[in-house]
Amino acid sequence: MTSDEAVIDVKDAMNAGFDGFALNTHTISASDTWNINALNYLFAAASGTSFKLFISFDMSWGLDVTKLADFLAPYAKQDAYYKVNGQAFVSTFTGGTISNAQWDSGFIQPLTSTHGIKPFFVPDFDDFSGYPNGVFSAYPILNGIFSWESAWPSPGTAPTNVTSQVDSAALQQAHAAGKAYMMGK
């Protein structure tokens, strides 16, 4: 991606009626210049517009929870970063095998205390045992949950009929807990 391509992508998305992009990242290494450049170009392209961006960490790549806050902070402080009630919206793809205590002490607390950023944390913890049942009692730090189930069903090599059964259950769990629910599309 180039800076010019990022500007085109943001303008095209806005013209199509989109409000923003979820930016899924599987790396947080400063040496991954492709990823860092793409993020920087997109944030620059969205700056000064109504278009918003947020980071969704792809935890299936084994990202270190204790390094997420430092990676996120420079982006979450930008005007184009999506916020809910002043809180930086943050999501994940998986991460439900990491405990609430690890997420809290490794990510939430450092982001808040070191960087002054309170997250609105809506991860996809579909790898949590029994998901979505019990996810909010196991993870009191959550502001909501994100479900990829009907948009990105379990991997396989053959065509798969997609159901909204898990999404419906996750929505019910979120509403019962008074939390947010986000579904991938």
Tab-separated table of C-alpha atoms in Angstrom:
chain	number	residue	atom	x	y	z
A	1	MET	CA	0.000	0.000	0.000
A	2	THR	CA	1.118	3.513	-0.758
A	3	SER	CA	0.005	6.769	0.778
A	4	ASP	CA	-1.950	7.598	-2.388
A	5	GLU	CA	-3.709	4.208	-2.317
A	6	ALA	CA	-4.750	4.805	1.290
A	7	VAL	CA	-6.292	8.150	0.348
A	8	ILE	CA	-8.189	6.489	-2.519
A	9	ASP	CA	-9.361	3.635	-0.246
A	10	VAL	CA	-10.698	6.035	2.393
A	11	LYS	CA	-12.385	8.289	-0.179
A	12	ASP	CA	-13.917	5.326	-2.016
A	13	ALA	CA	-15.192	3.839	1.239
A	14	MET	CA	-16.710	7.165	2.302
A	15	ASN	CA	-18.355	7.584	-1.113
A	16	ALA	CA	-19.838	4.097	-0.750
A	17	GLY	CA	-21.332	5.074	2.618
A	18	PHE	CA	-18.854	3.354	4.945
A	19	ASP	CA	-18.063	4.998	8.278
A	20	GLY	CA	-14.691	3.350	8.864
A	21	PHE	CA	-12.408	0.352	8.713
A	22	ALA	CA	-11.473	-2.318	11.222
A	23	LEU	CA	-7.743	-2.783	10.784
A	24	ASN	CA	-6.838	-6.373	11.565
A	25	THR	CA	-3.155	-6.738	12.362
A	26	HIS	CA	-1.310	-9.979	12.953
A	27	THR	CA	1.986	-8.302	13.722
A	28	ILE	CA	2.995	-5.541	16.100
A	29	SER	CA	6.673	-5.550	15.211
A	30	ALA	CA	8.224	-2.227	14.233
A	31	SER	CA	10.342	-4.182	11.745
A	32	ASP	CA	7.225	-5.134	9.778
A	33	THR	CA	7.306	-1.951	7.742
A	34	TRP	CA	4.541	-3.083	5.369
A	35	ASN	CA	2.083	-3.261	8.283
A	36	ILE	CA	3.304	-0.102	10.010
A	37	ASN	CA	3.332	1.884	6.759
A	38	ALA	CA	-0.174	0.724	5.825
A	39	LEU	CA	-1.536	1.721	9.239
A	40	ASN	CA	0.203	5.090	9.128
A	41	TYR	CA	-1.015	5.796	5.579
A	42	LEU	CA	-4.605	4.912	6.482
A	43	PHE	CA	-4.609	7.046	9.630
A	44	ALA	CA	-3.127	9.967	7.681
A	45	ALA	CA	-5.746	9.517	4.931
A	46	ALA	CA	-8.602	9.488	7.465
A	47	SER	CA	-7.273	12.411	9.499
A	48	GLY	CA	-9.541	15.426	9.389
A	49	THR	CA	-12.477	13.429	7.993
A	50	SER	CA	-15.433	11.752	9.650
A	51	PHE	CA	-13.989	8.355	8.676
A	52	LYS	CA	-12.807	6.283	11.644
A	53	LEU	CA	-10.396	3.396	12.092
A	54	PHE	CA	-9.757	0.927	14.889
A	55	ILE	CA	-7.253	-1.830	15.540
A	56	SER	CA	-8.308	-5.459	15.770
A	57	PHE	CA	-5.430	-7.637	16.968
A	58	ASP	CA	-5.191	-11.054	15.299
A	59	MET	CA	-4.295	-13.107	18.346
A	60	SER	CA	-4.240	-16.332	16.317
A	61	TRP	CA	-0.688	-15.318	15.338
A	62	GLY	CA	0.490	-15.539	18.966
A	63	LEU	CA	0.759	-11.830	19.722
A	64	ASP	CA	2.146	-10.967	23.162
A	65	VAL	CA	-0.626	-9.310	25.217
A	66	THR	CA	1.968	-7.307	27.161
A	67	LYS	CA	3.107	-5.517	23.993
A	68	LEU	CA	-0.304	-4.520	22.632
A	69	ALA	CA	-0.733	-1.312	24.680
A	70	ASP	CA	2.520	0.237	23.449
A	71	PHE	CA	1.652	-0.659	19.867
A	72	LEU	CA	-1.903	0.675	20.079
A	73	ALA	CA	-1.277	3.946	21.952
A	74	PRO	CA	0.062	6.091	19.086
A	75	TYR	CA	-2.907	5.139	16.892
A	76	ALA	CA	-5.562	5.436	19.612
A	77	LYS	CA	-4.473	9.020	20.265
A	78	GLN	CA	-5.179	10.094	16.675
A	79	ASP	CA	-8.358	11.950	15.709
A	80	ALA	CA	-9.296	9.249	13.188
A	81	TYR	CA	-9.317	6.521	15.830
A	82	TYR	CA	-12.845	5.239	16.555
A	83	LYS	CA	-14.029	5.908	20.092
A	84	VAL	CA	-17.135	4.953	22.059
A	85	ASN	CA	-17.959	7.470	24.783
A	86	GLY	CA	-14.352	8.693	24.630
A	87	GLN	CA	-12.908	5.174	24.921
A	88	ALA	CA	-10.684	3.731	22.182
A	89	PHE	CA	-12.505	0.841	20.494
A	90	VAL	CA	-10.306	-2.279	20.399
A	91	SER	CA	-11.106	-5.710	19.048
A	92	THR	CA	-9.391	-9.014	18.409
A	93	PHE	CA	-9.621	-12.139	16.351
A	94	THR	CA	-9.438	-14.882	19.025
A	95	GLY	CA	-7.671	-14.417	22.357
A	96	GLY	CA	-10.133	-16.282	24.562
A	97	THR	CA	-7.473	-18.728	25.742
A	98	ILE	CA	-5.720	-15.842	27.496
A	99	SER	CA	-7.133	-15.245	30.971
A	100	ASN	CA	-9.018	-12.171	32.126
A	101	ALA	CA	-6.163	-11.448	34.564
A	102	GLN	CA	-3.589	-11.559	31.742
A	103	TRP	CA	-5.669	-9.269	29.518
A	104	ASP	CA	-6.235	-6.886	32.411
A	105	SER	CA	-2.664	-6.724	33.755
A	106	GLY	CA	-0.947	-7.071	30.368
A	107	PHE	CA	-3.094	-4.819	28.194
A	108	ILE	CA	-5.950	-2.907	29.864
A	109	GLN	CA	-4.014	-1.569	32.874
A	110	PRO	CA	-0.852	-0.544	30.947
A	111	LEU	CA	-2.938	1.145	28.261
A	112	THR	CA	-4.838	3.079	30.917
A	113	SER	CA	-2.057	3.880	33.397
A	114	THR	CA	0.929	4.334	31.076
A	115	HIS	CA	-0.784	5.854	28.051
A	116	GLY	CA	-3.916	7.424	29.564
A	117	ILE	CA	-6.154	5.539	27.140
A	118	LYS	CA	-9.225	3.713	28.369
A	119	PRO	CA	-10.211	0.980	25.900
A	120	PHE	CA	-13.694	-0.059	24.867
A	121	PHE	CA	-12.752	-3.723	24.527
A	122	VAL	CA	-14.926	-5.843	22.205
A	123	PRO	CA	-12.885	-8.928	21.253
A	124	ASP	CA	-13.743	-12.094	19.349
A	125	PHE	CA	-13.110	-14.724	22.010
A	126	ASP	CA	-14.705	-17.593	20.093
A	127	ASP	CA	-11.774	-19.780	21.141
A	128	PHE	CA	-12.983	-19.488	24.770
A	129	SER	CA	-14.212	-22.869	25.984
A	130	GLY	CA	-17.994	-23.041	25.559
A	131	TYR	CA	-18.169	-19.697	23.741
A	132	PRO	CA	-20.304	-17.664	24.011
A	133	ASN	CA	-21.667	-19.169	27.229
A	134	GLY	CA	-19.924	-17.802	30.300
A	135	VAL	CA	-17.669	-15.398	28.442
A	136	PHE	CA	-18.842	-12.322	30.369
A	137	SER	CA	-18.495	-13.970	33.773
A	138	ALA	CA	-15.008	-15.237	32.843
A	139	TYR	CA	-14.003	-11.841	31.400
A	140	PRO	CA	-15.466	-8.982	33.446
A	141	ILE	CA	-13.097	-6.579	31.633
A	142	LEU	CA	-15.120	-6.890	28.409
A	143	ASN	CA	-17.292	-4.077	27.109
A	144	GLY	CA	-18.763	-6.465	24.563
A	145	ILE	CA	-18.004	-9.326	22.226
A	146	PHE	CA	-17.306	-9.605	18.544
A	147	SER	CA	-18.437	-12.647	16.583
A	148	TRP	CA	-16.957	-13.797	13.295
A	149	GLU	CA	-18.969	-17.007	13.179
A	150	SER	CA	-21.362	-16.429	10.275
A	151	ALA	CA	-18.932	-14.192	8.387
A	152	TRP	CA	-15.898	-16.431	8.805
A	153	PRO	CA	-16.968	-19.965	9.803
A	154	SER	CA	-14.623	-22.630	11.110
A	155	PRO	CA	-11.837	-23.450	8.669
A	156	GLY	CA	-12.127	-26.251	6.192
A	157	THR	CA	-11.426	-27.139	2.609
A	158	ALA	CA	-14.983	-27.718	1.429
A	159	PRO	CA	-17.878	-25.290	1.034
A	160	THR	CA	-19.758	-24.907	4.301
A	161	ASN	CA	-23.319	-23.954	5.057
A	162	VAL	CA	-23.162	-20.988	7.385
A	163	THR	CA	-25.489	-20.602	10.331
A	164	SER	CA	-26.159	-17.663	12.604
A	165	GLN	CA	-26.689	-19.933	15.620
A	166	VAL	CA	-23.458	-18.938	17.411
A	167	ASP	CA	-23.967	-15.271	16.492
A	168	SER	CA	-27.514	-15.365	17.901
A	169	ALA	CA	-26.307	-16.955	21.124
A	170	ALA	CA	-23.486	-14.390	21.439
A	171	LEU	CA	-25.957	-11.550	20.858
A	172	GLN	CA	-28.235	-12.950	23.581
A	173	GLN	CA	-25.301	-13.292	25.998
A	174	ALA	CA	-24.196	-9.704	25.313
A	175	HIS	CA	-27.692	-8.280	25.774
A	176	ALA	CA	-28.226	-10.274	28.976
A	177	ALA	CA	-24.983	-8.831	30.362
A	178	GLY	CA	-25.811	-5.290	29.196
A	179	LYS	CA	-22.779	-5.350	26.877
A	180	ALA	CA	-22.112	-4.471	23.245
A	181	TYR	CA	-22.222	-6.993	20.414
A	182	MET	CA	-20.469	-6.693	17.071
A	183	MET	CA	-20.823	-9.118	14.171
A	184	GLY	CA	-18.377	-9.418	11.284
A	185	LYS	CA	-19.628	-9.083	7.786
